[in-house]
């Protein structure tokens, strides 16, 4: 039954991912940043993106539990690094969805890339390691998934490509997130159906390290 819940979570995450990323083409990306945040599409899209960010750690944890007999230590390390990076990203996504619209109205200068917020050493430090940490975690976890052979290997490749473009790059252009959303969603759909329809086979042989 747990694998059913995990599979449904993956399918739901794929749907939320597409709902949040695909309509992002509606944003005009105007400058200054406050103009972008005040776009009517920003409110709904940023909330959907926040929901997707909330789901991301659960997706990885579910995948890890499902393939733990075969993913080895590299899967655990990748999970840890990814979840830490994604939790930091979740906090940032909360700010994007619920704080930036207020700042855009009350103090738009704060949202300028040359403004005090982006020049803050603490703010810059967090964003400096958030992207690389998440990238390293996704890369390690994706390789462990590829080597575990519980899903088609091409789905693990799509998983890596998609999520590195979506979350692994600091402030990626929307076109890269748009491109990454397709392979990531396909990978989640394949893995979700796979997890729902079969149990984990006995590991046998040497586990991937």
mmCIF file of C-alpha atoms in Angstrom:
data_model
loop_
_atom_site.group_PDB
_atom_site.id
_atom_site.type_symbol
_atom_site.label_atom_id
_atom_site.label_comp_id
_atom_site.label_asym_id
_atom_site.label_seq_id
_atom_site.Cartn_x
_atom_site.Cartn_y
_atom_site.Cartn_z
ATOM 1 C CA UNK A 1 0.000 0.000 0.000
ATOM 2 C CA UNK A 2 2.882 2.396 0.731
ATOM 3 C CA UNK A 3 4.114 2.048 -2.833
ATOM 4 C CA UNK A 4 0.624 3.008 -4.058
ATOM 5 C CA UNK A 5 0.695 6.187 -2.005
ATOM 6 C CA UNK A 6 4.213 6.914 -3.213
ATOM 7 C CA UNK A 7 3.193 6.376 -6.837
ATOM 8 C CA UNK A 8 0.187 8.668 -6.493
ATOM 9 C CA UNK A 9 2.438 11.329 -4.958
ATOM 10 C CA UNK A 10 4.723 11.142 -7.988
ATOM 11 C CA UNK A 11 1.792 11.472 -10.395
ATOM 12 C CA UNK A 12 0.398 14.416 -8.444
ATOM 13 C CA UNK A 13 3.833 16.070 -8.377
ATOM 14 C CA UNK A 14 4.079 15.727 -12.169
ATOM 15 C CA UNK A 15 0.700 17.444 -12.559
ATOM 16 C CA UNK A 16 1.592 20.286 -10.177
ATOM 17 C CA UNK A 17 4.923 20.706 -11.929
ATOM 18 C CA UNK A 18 3.289 21.192 -15.304
ATOM 19 C CA UNK A 19 0.561 23.444 -13.922
ATOM 20 C CA UNK A 20 3.152 25.655 -12.274
ATOM 21 C CA UNK A 21 5.781 25.810 -15.005
ATOM 22 C CA UNK A 22 3.949 25.744 -18.330
ATOM 23 C CA UNK A 23 1.784 28.857 -17.727
ATOM 24 C CA UNK A 24 4.920 30.789 -16.757
ATOM 25 C CA UNK A 25 5.210 31.835 -20.398
ATOM 26 C CA UNK A 26 2.379 34.247 -19.581
ATOM 27 C CA UNK A 27 4.765 36.360 -17.502
ATOM 28 C CA UNK A 28 6.325 39.151 -19.513
ATOM 29 C CA UNK A 29 9.480 39.338 -17.369
ATOM 30 C CA UNK A 30 9.358 43.100 -17.344
ATOM 31 C CA UNK A 31 11.943 45.210 -15.585
ATOM 32 C CA UNK A 32 12.251 46.302 -12.878
ATOM 33 C CA UNK A 33 11.546 43.099 -10.946
ATOM 34 C CA UNK A 34 8.585 44.707 -9.147
ATOM 35 C CA UNK A 35 6.792 45.031 -12.478
ATOM 36 C CA UNK A 36 7.195 41.303 -13.017
ATOM 37 C CA UNK A 37 5.913 40.456 -9.523
ATOM 38 C CA UNK A 38 2.876 42.700 -9.992
ATOM 39 C CA UNK A 39 1.874 40.812 -13.139
ATOM 40 C CA UNK A 40 -1.590 39.244 -12.489
ATOM 41 C CA UNK A 41 -0.225 35.811 -13.387
ATOM 42 C CA UNK A 42 2.505 35.989 -10.727
ATOM 43 C CA UNK A 43 0.194 35.351 -7.758
ATOM 44 C CA UNK A 44 -1.306 32.074 -8.933
ATOM 45 C CA UNK A 45 1.876 30.757 -10.545
ATOM 46 C CA UNK A 46 4.059 31.468 -7.518
ATOM 47 C CA UNK A 47 1.585 29.713 -5.204
ATOM 48 C CA UNK A 48 1.553 26.658 -7.492
ATOM 49 C CA UNK A 49 5.353 26.734 -7.522
ATOM 50 C CA UNK A 50 5.311 26.880 -3.714
ATOM 51 C CA UNK A 51 3.102 23.771 -3.627
ATOM 52 C CA UNK A 52 5.494 22.014 -6.010
ATOM 53 C CA UNK A 53 8.417 22.972 -3.756
ATOM 54 C CA UNK A 54 6.541 21.504 -0.786
ATOM 55 C CA UNK A 55 6.065 18.227 -2.659
ATOM 56 C CA UNK A 56 9.664 17.904 -3.847
ATOM 57 C CA UNK A 57 11.199 16.518 -0.608
ATOM 58 C CA UNK A 58 8.349 14.000 -0.245
ATOM 59 C CA UNK A 59 8.867 12.857 -3.836
ATOM 60 C CA UNK A 60 12.539 12.143 -3.211
ATOM 61 C CA UNK A 61 11.887 10.475 0.146
ATOM 62 C CA UNK A 62 9.240 8.238 -1.442
ATOM 63 C CA UNK A 63 11.580 7.285 -4.270
ATOM 64 C CA UNK A 64 14.367 6.550 -1.811
ATOM 65 C CA UNK A 65 12.178 4.305 0.346
ATOM 66 C CA UNK A 66 10.962 2.424 -2.720
ATOM 67 C CA UNK A 67 14.414 1.743 -4.137
ATOM 68 C CA UNK A 68 16.404 1.666 -0.895
ATOM 69 C CA UNK A 69 17.353 -2.050 -1.263
ATOM 70 C CA UNK A 70 19.229 -1.168 -4.437
ATOM 71 C CA UNK A 71 20.156 2.511 -4.281
ATOM 72 C CA UNK A 72 22.922 2.028 -1.717
ATOM 73 C CA UNK A 73 24.772 4.711 0.210
ATOM 74 C CA UNK A 74 24.898 7.056 -2.753
ATOM 75 C CA UNK A 75 21.098 7.191 -2.751
ATOM 76 C CA UNK A 76 21.072 8.177 0.929
ATOM 77 C CA UNK A 77 23.734 10.863 0.410
ATOM 78 C CA UNK A 78 21.904 12.245 -2.611
ATOM 79 C CA UNK A 79 18.637 12.289 -0.696
ATOM 80 C CA UNK A 80 20.173 14.178 2.229
ATOM 81 C CA UNK A 81 21.853 16.835 0.085
ATOM 82 C CA UNK A 82 18.794 17.288 -2.121
ATOM 83 C CA UNK A 83 16.331 17.601 0.750
ATOM 84 C CA UNK A 84 18.487 20.155 2.568
ATOM 85 C CA UNK A 85 18.778 22.244 -0.589
ATOM 86 C CA UNK A 86 15.071 21.874 -1.378
ATOM 87 C CA UNK A 87 14.021 22.955 2.110
ATOM 88 C CA UNK A 88 16.046 26.148 1.707
ATOM 89 C CA UNK A 89 14.471 26.590 -1.719
ATOM 90 C CA UNK A 90 11.030 26.085 -0.161
ATOM 91 C CA UNK A 91 11.648 28.994 2.184
ATOM 92 C CA UNK A 92 12.706 31.132 -0.743
ATOM 93 C CA UNK A 93 9.636 30.074 -2.716
ATOM 94 C CA UNK A 94 7.433 31.112 0.226
ATOM 95 C CA UNK A 95 8.986 34.565 0.053
ATOM 96 C CA UNK A 96 8.386 34.724 -3.700
ATOM 97 C CA UNK A 97 4.735 33.748 -3.353
ATOM 98 C CA UNK A 98 3.649 35.703 -0.286
ATOM 99 C CA UNK A 99 6.238 38.372 0.557
ATOM 100 C CA UNK A 100 7.422 39.734 -2.760
ATOM 101 C CA UNK A 101 3.936 40.882 -3.877
ATOM 102 C CA UNK A 102 3.760 43.043 -0.727
ATOM 103 C CA UNK A 103 7.271 44.406 -1.288
ATOM 104 C CA UNK A 104 6.489 45.139 -4.927
ATOM 105 C CA UNK A 105 3.693 47.420 -3.790
ATOM 106 C CA UNK A 106 5.156 48.944 -0.629
ATOM 107 C CA UNK A 107 8.904 49.069 -1.377
ATOM 108 C CA UNK A 108 9.696 47.961 -4.950
ATOM 109 C CA UNK A 109 13.346 49.050 -4.652
ATOM 110 C CA UNK A 110 13.980 46.029 -2.419
ATOM 111 C CA UNK A 111 13.305 43.703 -5.340
ATOM 112 C CA UNK A 112 15.909 45.306 -7.561
ATOM 113 C CA UNK A 113 18.870 42.985 -8.173
ATOM 114 C CA UNK A 114 21.085 45.932 -7.308
ATOM 115 C CA UNK A 115 19.030 46.731 -4.192
ATOM 116 C CA UNK A 116 19.779 46.112 -0.512
ATOM 117 C CA UNK A 117 18.157 42.670 -0.290
ATOM 118 C CA UNK A 118 20.213 41.075 -3.044
ATOM 119 C CA UNK A 119 23.340 42.850 -1.788
ATOM 120 C CA UNK A 120 22.884 41.512 1.749
ATOM 121 C CA UNK A 121 25.820 39.163 2.582
ATOM 122 C CA UNK A 122 23.556 36.645 4.353
ATOM 123 C CA UNK A 123 21.018 36.620 1.536
ATOM 124 C CA UNK A 124 23.791 36.218 -1.036
ATOM 125 C CA UNK A 125 25.491 33.448 0.963
ATOM 126 C CA UNK A 126 22.319 31.347 1.202
ATOM 127 C CA UNK A 127 21.700 31.647 -2.522
ATOM 128 C CA UNK A 128 25.345 30.935 -3.259
ATOM 129 C CA UNK A 129 25.206 27.397 -1.838
ATOM 130 C CA UNK A 130 21.510 26.566 -2.311
ATOM 131 C CA UNK A 131 21.806 25.903 -6.047
ATOM 132 C CA UNK A 132 25.075 23.904 -6.055
ATOM 133 C CA UNK A 133 23.995 21.855 -3.027
ATOM 134 C CA UNK A 134 20.695 20.901 -4.649
ATOM 135 C CA UNK A 135 22.458 20.180 -7.937
ATOM 136 C CA UNK A 136 24.978 17.873 -6.266
ATOM 137 C CA UNK A 137 22.212 16.067 -4.376
ATOM 138 C CA UNK A 138 20.032 15.574 -7.461
ATOM 139 C CA UNK A 139 23.032 14.402 -9.475
ATOM 140 C CA UNK A 140 24.009 11.850 -6.811
ATOM 141 C CA UNK A 141 20.441 10.671 -6.258
ATOM 142 C CA UNK A 142 19.756 10.445 -9.989
ATOM 143 C CA UNK A 143 22.856 8.319 -10.586
ATOM 144 C CA UNK A 144 21.810 6.014 -7.730
ATOM 145 C CA UNK A 145 18.347 5.728 -9.296
ATOM 146 C CA UNK A 146 19.901 4.946 -12.678
ATOM 147 C CA UNK A 147 22.068 2.212 -11.178
ATOM 148 C CA UNK A 148 19.225 0.731 -9.103
ATOM 149 C CA UNK A 149 17.472 -0.382 -12.337
ATOM 150 C CA UNK A 150 14.009 -0.309 -10.747
ATOM 151 C CA UNK A 151 12.779 2.153 -13.364
ATOM 152 C CA UNK A 152 13.667 2.429 -17.050
ATOM 153 C CA UNK A 153 17.100 3.968 -17.184
ATOM 154 C CA UNK A 154 15.969 6.628 -19.624
ATOM 155 C CA UNK A 155 13.498 7.865 -16.985
ATOM 156 C CA UNK A 156 16.387 8.365 -14.545
ATOM 157 C CA UNK A 157 18.195 10.379 -17.223
ATOM 158 C CA UNK A 158 15.091 12.533 -17.756
ATOM 159 C CA UNK A 159 14.818 12.945 -13.978
ATOM 160 C CA UNK A 160 18.369 14.268 -13.837
ATOM 161 C CA UNK A 161 17.998 16.578 -16.825
ATOM 162 C CA UNK A 162 14.664 17.996 -15.722
ATOM 163 C CA UNK A 163 15.334 18.693 -12.082
ATOM 164 C CA UNK A 164 18.813 20.082 -12.668
ATOM 165 C CA UNK A 165 17.257 22.651 -14.999
ATOM 166 C CA UNK A 166 14.333 23.419 -12.684
ATOM 167 C CA UNK A 167 15.931 23.539 -9.247
ATOM 168 C CA UNK A 168 19.644 23.086 -9.579
ATOM 169 C CA UNK A 169 20.383 26.415 -11.242
ATOM 170 C CA UNK A 170 20.258 29.677 -9.311
ATOM 171 C CA UNK A 171 17.612 32.005 -10.788
ATOM 172 C CA UNK A 172 17.326 30.018 -14.034
ATOM 173 C CA UNK A 173 15.624 31.757 -16.974
ATOM 174 C CA UNK A 174 12.006 30.737 -17.283
ATOM 175 C CA UNK A 175 12.727 29.143 -20.644
ATOM 176 C CA UNK A 176 15.133 26.686 -18.960
ATOM 177 C CA UNK A 177 12.550 25.830 -16.303
ATOM 178 C CA UNK A 178 10.001 25.394 -19.070
ATOM 179 C CA UNK A 179 12.316 23.027 -20.948
ATOM 180 C CA UNK A 180 13.193 21.140 -17.766
ATOM 181 C CA UNK A 181 9.569 20.676 -16.753
ATOM 182 C CA UNK A 182 8.882 18.275 -19.629
ATOM 183 C CA UNK A 183 11.549 15.616 -18.928
ATOM 184 C CA UNK A 184 10.977 15.956 -15.166
ATOM 185 C CA UNK A 185 7.215 15.434 -15.502
ATOM 186 C CA UNK A 186 7.671 12.483 -17.867
ATOM 187 C CA UNK A 187 10.139 10.889 -15.445
ATOM 188 C CA UNK A 188 7.750 11.344 -12.508
ATOM 189 C CA UNK A 189 4.869 9.845 -14.494
ATOM 190 C CA UNK A 190 6.905 6.791 -15.506
ATOM 191 C CA UNK A 191 8.280 6.302 -11.986
ATOM 192 C CA UNK A 192 4.855 6.864 -10.430
ATOM 193 C CA UNK A 193 3.149 4.220 -12.559
ATOM 194 C CA UNK A 194 6.103 1.893 -12.081
ATOM 195 C CA UNK A 195 5.979 2.263 -8.323
ATOM 196 C CA UNK A 196 2.235 1.640 -8.247
ATOM 197 C CA UNK A 197 2.300 -1.488 -10.392
ATOM 198 C CA UNK A 198 5.163 -3.522 -8.980
ATOM 199 C CA UNK A 199 6.919 -4.342 -5.751
ATOM 200 C CA UNK A 200 10.616 -3.841 -5.257
ATOM 201 C CA UNK A 201 12.422 -7.021 -6.332
ATOM 202 C CA UNK A 202 15.056 -8.519 -4.108
ATOM 203 C CA UNK A 203 18.318 -6.664 -4.519
ATOM 204 C CA UNK A 204 20.541 -9.601 -5.286
ATOM 205 C CA UNK A 205 24.185 -9.097 -6.085
ATOM 206 C CA UNK A 206 26.122 -6.031 -5.124
ATOM 207 C CA UNK A 207 24.196 -2.891 -4.302
ATOM 208 C CA UNK A 208 25.239 0.254 -6.113
ATOM 209 C CA UNK A 209 27.544 2.389 -4.043
#
